[in-house]
CSV table of C-alpha atoms in Angstrom, one decimal:
chain,number,residue,atom,x,y,z
A,1,UNK,CA,-29.1,-2.9,45.0
A,2,UNK,CA,-25.6,-4.6,45.6
A,3,UNK,CA,-24.1,-6.5,48.5
A,4,UNK,CA,-20.5,-7.5,48.6
A,5,UNK,CA,-21.4,-10.9,46.9
A,6,UNK,CA,-25.0,-10.3,45.5
A,7,UNK,CA,-25.9,-7.8,42.9
A,8,UNK,CA,-29.5,-7.2,41.4
A,9,UNK,CA,-29.0,-7.0,37.5
A,10,UNK,CA,-31.1,-6.7,34.7
A,11,UNK,CA,-29.6,-9.3,32.5
A,12,UNK,CA,-26.8,-11.9,32.2
A,13,UNK,CA,-23.6,-10.2,31.3
A,14,UNK,CA,-20.7,-11.7,29.3
A,15,UNK,CA,-17.7,-12.2,31.6
A,16,UNK,CA,-15.5,-12.0,28.5
A,17,UNK,CA,-16.7,-8.5,27.7
A,18,UNK,CA,-17.3,-6.8,31.1
A,19,UNK,CA,-15.9,-7.1,34.7
A,20,UNK,CA,-19.3,-5.7,36.0
A,21,UNK,CA,-20.5,-6.0,38.8
A,22,UNK,CA,-18.0,-8.1,40.6
A,23,UNK,CA,-14.6,-7.5,38.8
A,24,UNK,CA,-13.0,-10.2,36.5
A,25,UNK,CA,-14.7,-13.5,36.5
A,26,UNK,CA,-13.9,-16.6,34.5
A,27,UNK,CA,-17.4,-18.0,34.0
A,28,UNK,CA,-21.1,-17.6,34.7
A,29,UNK,CA,-24.1,-19.6,35.1
A,30,UNK,CA,-27.8,-18.7,34.9
A,31,UNK,CA,-29.9,-20.7,37.4
A,32,UNK,CA,-33.7,-20.5,37.4
A,33,UNK,CA,-36.0,-21.3,40.5
A,34,UNK,CA,-39.5,-22.3,40.3
A,35,UNK,CA,-42.2,-20.7,42.4
A,36,UNK,CA,-42.1,-23.9,44.7
A,37,UNK,CA,-38.4,-23.2,45.3
A,38,UNK,CA,-39.3,-19.5,46.3
A,39,UNK,CA,-42.0,-20.9,48.5
A,40,UNK,CA,-39.5,-23.2,50.2
A,41,UNK,CA,-37.1,-20.2,50.9
A,42,UNK,CA,-40.0,-18.2,52.3
A,43,UNK,CA,-40.7,-21.3,54.6
A,44,UNK,CA,-37.3,-21.0,56.0
A,45,UNK,CA,-35.7,-23.8,54.0
A,46,UNK,CA,-32.4,-23.7,52.1
A,47,UNK,CA,-31.7,-24.4,48.3
A,48,UNK,CA,-28.8,-26.5,47.7
A,49,UNK,CA,-27.6,-25.6,44.1
A,50,UNK,CA,-25.2,-27.8,42.0
A,51,UNK,CA,-22.8,-25.2,40.6
A,52,UNK,CA,-21.2,-26.5,37.3
A,53,UNK,CA,-20.8,-30.1,38.7
A,54,UNK,CA,-18.1,-28.9,41.0
A,55,UNK,CA,-19.4,-26.8,43.9
A,56,UNK,CA,-22.4,-26.5,45.9
A,57,UNK,CA,-24.0,-23.2,46.6
A,58,UNK,CA,-26.6,-22.6,49.4
A,59,UNK,CA,-29.2,-20.2,49.1
A,60,UNK,CA,-31.2,-18.8,52.0
A,61,UNK,CA,-33.8,-16.1,52.4
A,62,UNK,CA,-32.4,-13.5,55.0
A,63,UNK,CA,-34.9,-12.8,57.6
A,64,UNK,CA,-34.7,-9.0,59.0
A,65,UNK,CA,-34.2,-10.4,62.6
A,66,UNK,CA,-31.5,-12.8,61.3
A,67,UNK,CA,-28.2,-12.8,63.1
């Protein structure tokens, strides 16, 4: 499954060795969520994620009837 900005992959890939799945990138970061984070998403909450001490990424579970 692949979206424009989300891809489901089997493992972390080395951005120095490959351009998959998004083309050239300069860095990568592995984030792990806990079961309680997944539960919060399922309850309609957002996860605010600190991205490398510089950016914030928000993660939301898309609902089927989400506009």
